[in-house]
Structures are given as structure tokens and as C-alpha cells.
XYZ file of C-alpha atoms in Angstrom:
653
model
C -105.139 -66.090 21.731
C -106.098 -62.746 23.149
C -105.595 -62.261 26.823
C -108.961 -62.310 28.624
C -110.202 -58.902 29.832
C -109.607 -58.362 33.663
C -112.762 -57.694 35.751
C -113.969 -54.201 35.963
C -113.009 -54.094 39.607
C -109.288 -54.186 38.642
C -109.721 -50.891 36.884
C -107.936 -52.366 33.850
C -108.004 -50.519 30.542
C -107.366 -52.407 27.269
C -105.886 -50.320 24.511
C -107.053 -51.751 21.183
C -106.599 -51.211 17.472
C -108.971 -51.448 14.782
C -107.084 -53.162 12.142
C -109.173 -52.882 9.328
C -109.884 -49.129 9.831
C -106.293 -48.081 11.063
C -103.776 -50.319 9.255
C -101.245 -47.416 9.360
C -101.146 -47.561 13.149
C -99.606 -51.047 13.129
C -97.107 -50.006 10.292
C -95.635 -47.450 12.554
C -94.794 -50.048 15.110
C -97.172 -48.967 17.826
C -97.950 -52.463 18.719
C -95.945 -54.042 21.599
C -94.143 -56.162 19.047
C -92.305 -53.301 17.638
C -91.480 -51.416 20.857
C -92.103 -51.122 24.684
C -94.097 -48.621 26.661
C -91.771 -46.193 28.521
C -91.040 -46.965 32.040
C -92.574 -43.411 32.895
C -95.848 -44.477 31.495
C -98.663 -46.479 33.068
C -98.196 -48.356 36.085
C -98.004 -52.134 36.472
C -97.786 -52.938 32.902
C -96.287 -56.319 31.883
C -96.854 -58.886 29.136
C -96.840 -59.320 25.447
C -99.279 -59.188 22.481
C -100.586 -61.939 20.506
C -97.815 -61.628 17.993
C -95.176 -62.402 20.537
C -93.714 -59.059 20.652
C -91.432 -57.485 23.211
C -92.071 -56.864 26.875
C -93.977 -53.767 27.838
C -91.980 -51.714 30.386
C -93.227 -51.242 33.926
C -92.873 -48.008 36.012
C -94.459 -45.588 38.231
C -97.412 -43.320 37.572
C -97.289 -41.008 34.541
C -96.707 -37.344 35.429
C -98.295 -35.277 32.723
C -95.697 -33.059 30.859
C -95.911 -29.247 30.931
C -96.930 -27.405 27.755
C -96.362 -23.950 26.529
C -99.245 -21.658 27.680
C -99.544 -20.340 24.074
C -97.684 -21.500 21.019
C -96.255 -18.044 20.546
C -94.239 -18.853 23.844
C -92.453 -21.664 21.978
C -91.827 -19.352 19.002
C -90.310 -16.718 21.134
C -88.247 -19.154 23.063
C -86.716 -20.661 19.908
C -86.179 -17.116 18.587
C -84.217 -16.130 21.875
C -82.210 -19.139 21.912
C -81.195 -19.465 18.172
C -80.915 -15.757 17.521
C -77.907 -14.747 19.602
C -74.457 -13.341 19.474
C -73.310 -15.282 16.635
C -75.931 -13.503 14.466
C -74.712 -10.109 15.328
C -70.928 -10.481 15.723
C -69.986 -13.502 13.334
C -72.311 -13.470 10.252
C -71.471 -9.999 9.111
C -67.898 -10.426 9.340
C -68.191 -13.824 7.424
C -70.085 -12.124 4.855
C -67.708 -9.376 4.241
C -64.662 -11.802 4.459
C -66.167 -14.317 1.932
C -67.219 -12.047 -0.955
C -70.097 -9.753 0.349
C -73.434 -10.649 -1.107
C -71.931 -13.681 -3.062
C -71.776 -15.308 0.570
C -75.504 -15.489 0.599
C -75.366 -18.187 -2.157
C -73.737 -20.945 -0.253
C -75.209 -19.729 3.044
C -78.773 -20.040 1.593
C -77.977 -23.319 -0.103
C -76.612 -24.905 3.124
C -79.659 -23.587 4.960
C -81.954 -25.714 2.797
C -79.776 -28.800 2.769
C -78.571 -28.803 6.368
C -79.964 -26.095 8.574
C -83.698 -26.297 8.283
C -83.861 -30.082 7.774
C -81.806 -30.727 11.144
C -83.649 -27.823 12.898
C -87.123 -29.276 12.071
C -85.817 -32.701 12.812
C -84.997 -31.834 16.409
C -88.129 -29.829 17.147
C -90.310 -32.603 15.614
C -88.386 -35.433 17.499
C -88.975 -33.415 20.896
C -92.633 -32.911 20.011
C -93.311 -36.548 18.986
C -91.385 -38.087 21.944
C -92.438 -35.536 24.445
C -88.949 -35.756 26.106
C -85.740 -33.919 26.561
C -82.394 -34.419 24.807
C -81.752 -37.960 26.443
C -85.107 -39.746 26.624
C -85.975 -38.491 23.042
C -83.576 -41.115 21.671
C -85.834 -43.858 23.277
C -86.933 -43.836 19.423
C -83.762 -46.003 19.089
C -82.408 -46.907 22.514
C -79.169 -48.148 21.049
C -78.159 -44.697 20.204
C -79.125 -43.134 23.447
C -75.391 -41.844 23.579
C -76.643 -39.088 21.241
C -78.498 -37.706 24.179
C -75.558 -37.802 26.415
C -73.369 -36.180 23.878
C -75.800 -33.217 23.468
C -76.074 -32.883 27.223
C -72.191 -32.486 27.534
C -72.090 -30.167 24.554
C -74.866 -27.940 26.083
C -73.361 -28.107 29.636
C -69.990 -26.854 28.233
C -71.668 -24.264 26.332
C -73.591 -22.981 29.333
C -70.435 -22.876 31.184
C -68.394 -20.686 29.042
C -71.108 -18.724 26.851
C -72.203 -16.879 30.069
C -68.678 -15.196 30.325
C -69.656 -12.908 27.250
C -72.680 -11.874 29.290
C -70.362 -11.184 32.326
C -68.117 -9.104 30.212
C -71.212 -7.272 28.575
C -72.629 -6.706 32.203
C -69.244 -5.155 33.135
C -69.151 -2.995 30.187
C -72.727 -1.876 30.667
C -71.976 -0.770 34.352
C -68.929 1.183 33.169
C -71.020 2.973 30.419
C -72.880 5.008 33.001
C -70.241 7.584 33.443
C -69.895 11.023 31.969
C -66.812 9.845 30.038
C -66.357 6.454 28.833
C -63.326 4.922 30.611
C -61.995 3.231 27.408
C -61.814 6.396 25.572
C -58.976 8.170 27.475
C -55.382 7.342 28.198
C -55.225 8.865 31.728
C -56.428 5.927 33.570
C -54.478 3.657 36.242
C -54.507 0.537 33.653
C -53.108 2.532 30.781
C -49.383 2.157 29.718
C -46.874 4.873 28.382
C -47.658 3.365 24.883
C -51.319 4.378 24.994
C -52.425 6.755 22.276
C -55.950 8.160 22.004
C -55.838 9.254 18.360
C -53.605 8.095 15.517
C -54.513 9.016 11.801
C -52.545 6.862 9.402
C -52.829 9.278 6.678
C -50.703 11.583 8.585
C -47.789 9.081 8.280
C -47.328 9.497 4.463
C -44.060 11.453 4.968
C -42.989 8.936 7.724
C -43.464 11.333 10.488
C -46.345 12.382 12.794
C -45.303 15.913 14.084
C -48.338 16.539 16.170
C -48.616 13.321 17.848
C -46.846 13.249 21.226
C -46.597 10.621 24.139
C -45.275 11.756 27.218
C -44.219 15.072 25.819
C -41.958 13.588 23.118
C -42.282 13.754 19.467
C -42.673 10.420 17.801
C -42.366 9.150 14.415
C -44.599 6.633 12.721
C -41.842 4.023 13.300
C -41.896 4.897 17.053
C -45.720 4.620 17.084
C -45.610 0.908 15.788
C -45.976 -0.192 19.398
C -48.630 2.372 20.266
C -51.840 0.901 21.869
C -55.413 2.158 21.683
C -57.059 2.876 25.069
C -59.930 0.526 24.218
C -57.512 -2.498 23.811
C -55.746 -1.705 26.994
C -59.095 -1.227 28.877
C -60.163 -4.763 27.449
C -56.643 -6.544 28.228
C -55.301 -4.554 31.148
C -58.510 -3.718 33.094
C -61.268 -6.210 32.125
C -59.085 -9.309 31.381
C -56.068 -8.128 33.281
C -54.642 -11.016 31.144
C -51.470 -12.989 32.020
C -48.720 -14.236 29.826
C -50.164 -17.620 29.281
C -52.320 -20.559 30.159
C -49.811 -21.685 32.718
C -50.113 -18.350 34.623
C -53.762 -18.279 35.947
C -53.024 -15.419 38.343
C -55.631 -13.986 40.666
C -59.353 -13.459 40.465
C -60.895 -10.386 39.129
C -63.349 -9.642 41.811
C -65.405 -7.083 39.913
C -65.805 -9.489 37.046
C -66.637 -12.330 39.369
C -69.424 -10.200 40.864
C -70.804 -9.582 37.420
C -70.770 -13.333 36.608
C -72.603 -14.124 39.783
C -75.239 -11.413 39.094
C -75.773 -12.934 35.614
C -76.037 -16.515 37.019
C -78.559 -15.410 39.636
C -80.675 -13.687 36.787
C -80.667 -16.865 34.656
C -81.546 -18.947 37.609
C -84.710 -16.956 38.238
C -85.489 -17.048 34.536
C -85.328 -20.829 34.481
C -86.371 -22.108 37.931
C -90.071 -22.205 37.380
C -89.905 -23.955 33.973
C -91.444 -23.051 30.679
C -94.399 -21.316 32.167
C -92.155 -18.515 33.363
C -89.497 -18.784 30.600
C -92.198 -18.518 28.025
C -93.077 -15.155 29.429
C -89.550 -13.730 29.882
C -88.583 -14.290 26.282
C -91.048 -12.020 24.855
C -88.955 -9.287 26.275
C -85.406 -10.763 25.947
C -86.128 -11.984 22.290
C -87.867 -8.811 20.930
C -86.090 -5.864 22.528
C -82.817 -6.691 20.767
C -84.684 -5.837 17.641
C -85.660 -2.554 18.825
C -82.099 -1.679 19.785
C -80.789 -2.883 16.346
C -83.305 -0.765 14.472
C -82.281 2.384 16.652
C -78.512 1.661 16.251
C -79.268 1.170 12.465
C -80.983 4.589 12.182
C -78.003 6.195 13.983
C -75.446 4.114 11.987
C -76.624 5.097 8.529
C -76.440 8.881 9.460
C -72.974 8.757 10.454
C -70.239 9.786 7.821
C -68.637 6.706 6.277
C -71.647 4.492 6.766
C -72.052 4.061 2.989
C -68.744 2.789 2.434
C -68.912 0.347 5.321
C -72.265 -1.052 4.004
C -70.710 -1.267 0.486
C -67.792 -3.306 1.938
C -70.451 -5.530 3.552
C -72.660 -6.435 0.329
C -70.248 -5.765 -2.461
C -70.198 -9.185 -4.361
C -66.797 -10.878 -5.181
C -67.753 -13.587 -7.423
C -64.274 -15.230 -7.462
C -64.883 -16.298 -3.775
C -67.217 -19.012 -4.759
C -64.307 -21.063 -6.192
C -62.849 -21.295 -2.642
C -63.629 -24.155 -0.421
C -63.159 -22.158 2.753
C -66.222 -19.997 1.828
C -68.619 -23.022 1.706
C -67.118 -24.296 4.923
C -67.672 -21.052 6.651
C -71.259 -20.929 5.458
C -71.912 -24.472 6.813
C -70.300 -23.713 10.061
C -72.104 -20.547 10.653
C -75.538 -22.337 10.025
C -74.835 -25.014 12.657
C -73.762 -22.399 15.067
C -76.481 -19.867 14.510
C -79.268 -22.408 14.276
C -78.080 -24.005 17.673
C -78.212 -27.449 16.191
C -76.774 -30.481 18.115
C -77.375 -28.927 21.469
C -80.429 -30.793 22.455
C -82.167 -27.561 23.694
C -84.483 -27.388 20.561
C -85.568 -30.848 21.363
C -86.458 -29.889 24.960
C -88.323 -26.748 23.673
C -90.107 -28.928 21.239
C -91.161 -31.474 23.788
C -93.293 -28.856 25.584
C -95.320 -28.245 22.385
C -98.919 -29.725 21.879
C -98.699 -33.140 20.164
C -100.639 -31.653 17.281
C -98.679 -28.428 16.823
C -97.520 -27.675 13.227
C -93.905 -27.839 13.748
C -93.114 -27.851 10.170
C -94.290 -24.601 9.550
C -92.664 -23.238 12.700
C -89.297 -24.586 11.436
C -89.512 -22.355 8.300
C -90.730 -19.262 10.182
C -87.850 -19.636 12.802
C -85.303 -20.221 10.081
C -86.538 -17.018 8.180
C -86.310 -15.009 11.341
C -82.798 -16.555 12.298
C -81.305 -15.797 8.900
C -83.085 -12.539 8.321
C -81.807 -11.240 11.663
C -78.116 -12.212 10.729
C -78.382 -10.380 7.377
C -79.984 -7.363 8.932
C -77.330 -7.060 11.689
C -74.650 -6.854 9.090
C -75.906 -3.343 7.943
C -75.970 -2.222 11.759
C -72.349 -3.487 12.186
C -70.816 -2.275 9.061
C -72.538 1.145 8.924
C -70.774 1.689 12.466
C -67.342 0.255 11.254
C -67.480 2.557 7.988
C -67.882 5.452 10.381
C -65.110 4.109 12.549
C -62.756 3.809 9.454
C -63.600 7.207 8.330
C -62.721 8.770 11.597
C -59.346 7.031 11.693
C -58.644 7.600 8.106
C -58.089 3.917 7.315
C -59.776 1.167 5.053
C -62.773 -0.702 6.494
C -60.918 -3.902 6.145
C -58.588 -2.727 8.839
C -61.401 -2.164 11.404
C -63.609 -5.214 10.552
C -63.657 -7.737 13.365
C -65.679 -10.672 14.477
C -66.453 -12.241 17.690
C -65.313 -10.614 21.116
C -63.015 -8.426 18.922
C -66.144 -6.745 17.513
C -68.124 -6.698 20.650
C -65.497 -5.365 23.151
C -62.864 -3.545 20.963
C -64.314 -2.358 17.605
C -67.774 -1.299 18.620
C -66.873 0.263 21.939
C -64.295 2.394 20.056
C -66.970 3.286 17.607
C -69.485 4.592 20.022
C -66.740 6.492 21.861
C -66.458 8.600 18.682
C -70.203 9.393 18.502
C -71.907 12.386 20.275
C -73.535 11.391 23.706
C -71.279 8.328 23.738
C -72.263 6.824 27.098
C -75.953 6.456 25.895
C -74.975 4.527 22.705
C -72.634 2.425 24.638
C -75.076 1.523 27.326
C -77.838 0.700 24.529
C -75.393 -1.658 22.706
C -74.357 -3.490 25.710
C -77.844 -3.730 27.166
C -78.642 -5.423 23.636
C -75.702 -7.711 23.946
C -76.707 -8.769 27.295
C -80.216 -9.504 26.247
C -79.079 -11.327 23.028
C -76.978 -13.635 25.171
C -79.287 -13.905 28.170
C -82.234 -15.759 26.505
C -79.699 -18.109 24.651
C -78.133 -18.927 27.959
C -81.339 -19.543 29.934
C -82.823 -21.607 27.217
C -79.667 -23.662 27.022
C -79.895 -24.246 30.905
C -83.640 -25.116 30.494
C -82.557 -27.643 27.804
C -79.988 -29.218 30.119
C -82.167 -29.331 33.255
C -84.995 -30.835 31.076
C -82.702 -33.540 30.003
C -81.567 -34.401 33.477
C -85.226 -34.381 35.029
C -86.478 -36.748 32.246
C -84.175 -39.243 33.747
C -86.038 -39.425 36.936
C -89.381 -40.894 36.729
C -92.496 -40.054 38.694
C -91.653 -41.966 41.798
C -88.797 -39.452 42.391
C -91.282 -36.676 42.255
C -90.333 -33.875 44.816
C -92.240 -30.499 44.990
C -88.864 -28.546 44.548
C -87.159 -30.900 42.115
C -86.863 -28.453 39.282
C -85.743 -25.589 41.461
C -83.054 -27.803 43.180
C -81.769 -29.141 39.822
C -81.388 -25.653 38.220
C -79.802 -24.438 41.399
C -77.257 -27.326 41.196
C -76.595 -26.703 37.455
C -76.082 -23.038 38.059
C -73.690 -23.451 40.972
C -71.691 -26.217 39.221
C -71.168 -23.954 36.136
C -70.366 -20.994 38.317
C -67.613 -22.922 40.072
C -66.098 -23.861 36.756
C -66.519 -20.265 35.399
C -64.263 -19.010 38.279
C -61.203 -20.309 36.214
C -62.343 -17.768 33.390
C -62.394 -14.675 35.725
C -58.725 -15.164 36.580
C -55.822 -13.248 34.882
C -55.464 -16.464 32.635
C -59.239 -16.711 32.133
C -59.266 -15.702 28.524
C -57.017 -18.648 27.671
C -59.485 -20.993 29.417
C -62.391 -19.368 27.750
C -60.804 -19.912 24.252
C -60.133 -23.620 25.085
C -63.916 -24.084 25.832
C -64.848 -22.047 22.747
C -62.476 -23.707 20.315
C -63.168 -27.335 21.283
C -66.053 -28.124 23.538
C -68.816 -26.638 21.469
C -66.918 -26.319 18.219
C -67.991 -26.995 14.652
C -66.582 -30.358 14.620
C -68.633 -31.585 17.756
C -71.814 -30.112 16.435
C -71.333 -31.595 12.850
C -70.513 -34.955 14.390
C -73.578 -34.857 16.529
C -75.721 -33.691 13.492
C -74.441 -36.534 11.211
C -75.531 -39.124 13.695
C -78.830 -37.599 14.310
C -79.721 -37.953 10.762
C -78.419 -41.474 10.331
C -80.321 -42.714 13.257
C -83.654 -41.231 12.290
C -83.417 -41.938 8.600
C -81.604 -45.361 8.613
C -82.260 -46.819 11.926
C -85.737 -45.799 12.706
C -86.698 -45.241 9.168
C -87.233 -41.916 7.271
C -90.498 -42.987 5.889
C -91.716 -44.303 9.238
C -90.741 -40.851 10.832
C -92.459 -38.966 8.122
C -95.706 -40.976 8.934
C -95.287 -39.896 12.509
C -94.894 -36.302 11.688
C -97.925 -36.467 9.509
C -99.898 -37.777 12.540
C -98.802 -34.908 14.471
C -99.346 -32.051 11.961
C -102.087 -33.503 9.756
C -100.178 -33.785 6.604
C -96.945 -35.013 4.979
C -94.028 -32.644 4.894
C -92.421 -32.275 1.393
C -90.332 -35.317 0.510
C -87.429 -33.039 0.402
C -86.989 -33.436 4.194
C -86.788 -37.222 3.956
C -84.163 -37.119 1.042
C -81.924 -34.483 3.265
C -82.055 -36.751 6.441
C -81.266 -39.746 4.323
C -78.645 -38.661 1.899
C -77.822 -34.830 1.566
C -77.383 -33.535 5.015
C -75.312 -36.400 6.408
C -72.916 -35.829 3.500
C -72.772 -32.246 4.100
C -72.231 -32.658 7.755
C -69.305 -35.351 7.197
C -67.742 -33.343 4.354
C -67.420 -30.130 6.495
C -66.340 -32.297 9.558
C -63.496 -33.990 7.610
C -62.272 -30.463 6.232
C -62.194 -29.199 9.653
C -60.057 -32.293 10.745
C -57.760 -31.884 7.707
C -57.190 -28.328 8.094
C -56.814 -28.402 11.965
C -54.428 -25.724 13.224
C -53.362 -25.498 16.807
C -55.112 -22.803 18.956
C -53.443 -19.440 19.390
C -54.453 -16.184 21.071
C -54.142 -12.988 18.963
C -52.142 -14.950 16.487
C -49.094 -14.510 18.875
C -49.498 -16.777 21.928
C -49.646 -20.491 20.777
C -51.078 -22.997 23.492
C -48.646 -25.460 25.070
C -49.120 -29.250 24.105
C -50.944 -29.993 27.412
C -53.358 -27.155 26.685
C -54.344 -28.648 23.295
C -54.634 -32.106 25.192
C -57.208 -30.471 27.453
C -59.050 -29.108 24.468
C -59.115 -32.381 22.682
C -60.526 -33.968 26.006
C -63.152 -31.472 26.061
C -64.046 -32.301 22.425
C -63.907 -36.127 22.628
C -65.904 -36.018 25.981
C -69.102 -35.547 23.843
C -68.000 -37.147 20.689
C -67.031 -40.568 22.171
C -70.554 -40.705 24.141
C -72.058 -42.090 20.889
C -69.675 -45.033 19.962
C -69.046 -45.807 23.707
C -72.682 -45.969 24.658
C -73.399 -48.009 21.586
C -70.809 -50.613 22.297
C -71.719 -50.778 26.016
C -75.433 -51.461 25.178
C -74.752 -53.871 22.323
C -72.308 -56.116 24.365
C -74.475 -56.028 27.420
C -77.439 -57.313 25.619
C -78.160 -60.921 25.299
C -78.984 -63.118 22.247
C -77.492 -63.238 18.779
C -76.257 -60.071 16.969
C -79.690 -59.873 14.911
C -81.676 -60.330 18.391
C -79.629 -57.665 19.960
C -80.002 -55.167 17.122
C -83.660 -55.729 16.902
C -84.239 -55.501 20.570
C -82.005 -52.417 21.100
C -83.492 -50.361 18.005
C -87.125 -51.056 18.962
C -88.708 -47.779 20.164
C -89.629 -47.231 23.780
C -93.150 -45.448 23.515
C -94.317 -42.964 26.016
C -97.847 -42.987 27.388
C -98.890 -40.070 25.221
C -98.523 -42.154 22.178
C -101.231 -44.605 23.013
C -103.657 -41.696 23.324
C -102.580 -39.643 20.350
C -101.692 -42.225 17.765
C -104.937 -43.876 17.499
C -107.288 -41.468 15.818
C -110.501 -43.408 15.988
C -110.111 -44.268 19.637
C -111.196 -41.897 22.190
C -108.946 -40.710 25.013
C -107.637 -43.183 27.632
C -110.308 -42.144 30.015
C -113.065 -42.861 27.766
C -112.086 -46.391 26.745
C -114.474 -49.161 27.975
C -112.602 -51.974 29.636
C -113.128 -55.326 28.078
C -114.500 -54.075 24.754
C -112.675 -56.308 22.338
C -115.249 -57.089 19.624
C -113.277 -57.650 16.332
C -110.171 -55.929 17.580
C -106.590 -56.712 18.408
C -105.177 -55.893 21.955
C -102.065 -53.773 21.844
C -101.441 -52.923 25.449
C -103.052 -53.965 28.633
C -102.506 -51.700 31.673
C -103.829 -51.481 35.177
C -104.477 -47.841 35.944
């Protein structure tokens, strides 16, 4: 029998469903039988429905979630986060390395079978559950370890990624000088082997008559150990690098001050939440495009630019037969789309419930991949000029990662007229590209943490304190990366903590949980409720079959072809360094199985009962309002109006 309505004096609200008019609502499991109301929902809620369903959670008063001031704030934040350094310094090199224009075939294929489906899944999941990276998995509480795993990954990523910004900020400051400090060999950090200009074409007769170091004529054989001033500036001045991981050395105080300045900047970008973040990204996400266009215009007018661009796009069809090309394409997608970090989920959670996130996913994917391809023309036009100046092949100057940003490109701008201007412009762009990715990553981490504390823990400055603690903790860890052995620590974090393996593992389980535990058709229905129409079935097929296979295939390839970490192909990390690296990787990957086993064995009942209970969604208060289209808002419901209706939830407001 139905529970009798409480007297009006008790201020009760009975949420009901018209089963004849809205059968789809019951099929999606919004009755108490198929899930429970989140503890952060409506106060004083207990009981079961007439079908003998699970208990409805209890908890403190519901605090309404922030939303973006305008939907464009969300778009710009996603662009700022996903479009980062990887688009500029990694994609162009991979395109050149893997057959030029031919690389776009596996790249675009994996975009549609892996990148866009998971990108859309994470945004839609955050928008649907209105929660950060941990509580979003209330959709299947047994697998909440996915949320903890993404928090660990994004924390590590926030910790080491900012070092690139600190280096970029350091180079930006050094650019404001009449002569770039990395363009000459007469500085205190230079060695006797430093050589400013060395044209390889002059070595055809095994001698270089005009090249002198320290006043002595040198042959090409003698010059084998000669070093460029930019490499010496990077290794001897910026890094002041030691001989190995076991030699941390002293702290570089200049670099530490740069690191502190960047963290302070990140803090004041994030501390007030999405209302302030959504405004800042309008500048940090768009200005790099202005700089890229300026650099492209300058680049294509330089001698040798044409040869560089041809190296970038010239197709080599034989590359399609190599497995590594497909693996590189898949890994790049997961890196550049920022999948598996939980930050996209956090950004989506601030959307309006009825936002068309399906359309947004395709627009953002187009911007992301388009930026990557466009950046290649900028980078390789400059590298073509650099190769022409040095008289070498473009392949000898092509770099990726920090090698491109802090060695190849600074060398190129040092050869241009008005070099300090172009250097300052490039490093300012580098700083902005990384800055929005950094503070959105911090936003995603803080959102996940704050979602764990319900309304009764409300504090006026709760967000500000949480952001400050996060930034301070990361800064303390970062101090190990501004020492003389800091580069070795940075590479450990980069290679293991947020590597391709951890992101692929995370993405695989995301697809499995949504498609097979919660139900792909069920989630497609939920998306249809939000956006007003069902997405193309391709998404469901990808979540269920194609994307998990792609993720696991690339993951196993990485595992089988694992190689020990090295620095500059010369220094091999000690065994205990690799152990530390694997601990960083496993700290996130093990969150999923450990959390699953802990929850499962702590539960009571038979195996079937435990599974049924632990995979029943925990609904948030917003679902009760938004998911019943023929019922007005909570405030407009009449208590006790139960004519020809089935009671779903009873709550005392």
C-alpha cells in the first residue's frame, strides 16, 4: 500500500510519477527500487517505495551547484584545458615521424572510435550526475574507485605539468634583454666546448678551417664534442643538471621563484570557482591562437620554410603498415583530449542540465584536432628555417616535447631579426597554453574533493582553503624538481604517473562501467532527457565494444613493448628509480580493483544481492526535478496529491 501523505504542517513533499503518461521514467530506474537519493540531497529522507526498493539516503540540506554564467564559458574552459602543450610540441613531430599526411588516417580514425566517444561520455556523465570526478560514479557506486584513480592521476599531472610553465616563465624573463642569453658562448655557464655556429656542409673535406674554439683550429673530428650555447643554457643554467637521480644537489632559487609565481597565478585563477575561471579562459584560451597566427605569418616568410612544411605533410604510405604509427595516434588522442583525468567531468558538472553536450563534444574535438594540425605548419616552418641556416636536413632539427620548446625553437628565434621579440612572444604563448590546462586541472581536483563534503560541512571559505592546500602541497612536491636532479624526477612523473598506460586503463574501465554495468541503452536514454534527442547509435556501439577494445589493445602494446626510462638516451635510471615510477603508475591503476574488492567484501548478503545493491545508482536531488517532464519543479508540487499516481520519494523539506 502507498504511504499516507503527511499533514501539510510537516511541510512534506511527495514526488510522484504518472506511470501511464511517463513509463520511460520508471524504465530508467528513478524509482527508489532502482537507486537511492544521494546523501547530499533532501533532508530527513528514509523509507522504501511500494515495490520494496532500496533505502533512500539521508543527509543534510542540498546546496545548489554552481553553473556557468554563459555556455561559452564551458566551451572556452574545455578548449583551454584540452588544447595545450601536447598539441603544439608533440602532434607535429608525431605527424612528421609517422609518414606526414598519412598519419592523419590513423589519427582521425581513432578520434572517431576512441577520442570523441570518451570525451562525450565524460562531459555527459558530469552534466547528468552534477558531480565531480568521484561522486559522478554514484551511477555505479561499486566502481567509485574510478573517481579516486582519476583524482590521483590529475593530482600527479598538476604536480609535474606546472614545471613546464616555470621553465617557460624563466625563459620569458630572460627574453627581455638586448641579446638572448642562449645565443652566445661568453656566459659564465658556458664550457670550452661551446660553439655558436657550425655548418656541417663545411665538413665535406673533414676539416673546418675557419672554426676556432679558444683560438685553436679544430677539425670536424675535434668538433664532435662541440655543444650549442642553447643546450648549455638549458642544461647548465636552467637545469644545472646533476649526474643522476641519486644526486639531487641544491635548489635553483631563480627557478623556485618562477615556480612560486606560477602557482600564485594559478591559485588566483581558481580560488573563486567557475565564475572567475570561466572569464579568465577567454584570454588564456584565445590569445595563443593570435600568437600562433603571428608566428605562422613570420615563419612562412623565412628561407627554408617550404622545405620544413613539406617534411611535415609529405605522405609516406608505407608507414601505415607499422603498428607503432597506430599506437602513436591512439596515445596522442588520449593525451591531447585530456581523457581520464576527471577534469572534463568536473567542467561538465557545471553545465545546465539541458545543455546540448553532444554538439559541444564534436565542436571541441574539431577545435582540438584542428589546433594540432595548424600548429604543425607553425613549428615546421620555423624548423625548416633553422635547418637551412645550419645547412642540415630538417630531420636533424625535428624535436618534440621539451626539446622543441626549450632547445629547437629558442635556437630558431635566436637566428631571426629582432630575436628577443619573437622569443618573448613564443614563451608567452607557451605560458598561456599551459596555464589554462593547469588551472582547469586544479579546478577538477578541487571539485572532486569538495564534492566529498556534503552541505553540513559548509564553510564560507571552503573552496579558497581547499585550493590553497592543493597548491601548497603540489608546490612542496615540486621543490624536488627545481633541484639539480629535478629533471630526472620530472621525467619519472611524466613517464609513469600520467602516462599512456594509466589513461588507457582508466578509459577502458569508464566504458565498461557505463556500457555494461549501468547500461549503454539506459545512459543513452538519460542523455536524450538532457539534450532532447537520442545521439547517433555509434556512440553506444563505441562505448560497448569498439572503444574498450582500442584502449585495451594499445594498453597491452605499451606493456609488451615497455622499455626502461632513460634521459637523453644516455643515462639509464637505476632499478629503484623504476620502482618509484611503477609505484606512481600503480597508485592510480590499483584504485579501481582495490576499491571494488573492498566494497564488495564489506557488503552483506549473497553475491547477487551485493552486486544488485552496489550497482544501484545513488541519485542526486536534481534528478527528481529534471527527470520528470510532466511534473513541475519541486517547489510547485502539491503535498498529498496522489490521485492515480505511484509514490517514488517522500521527503521532508
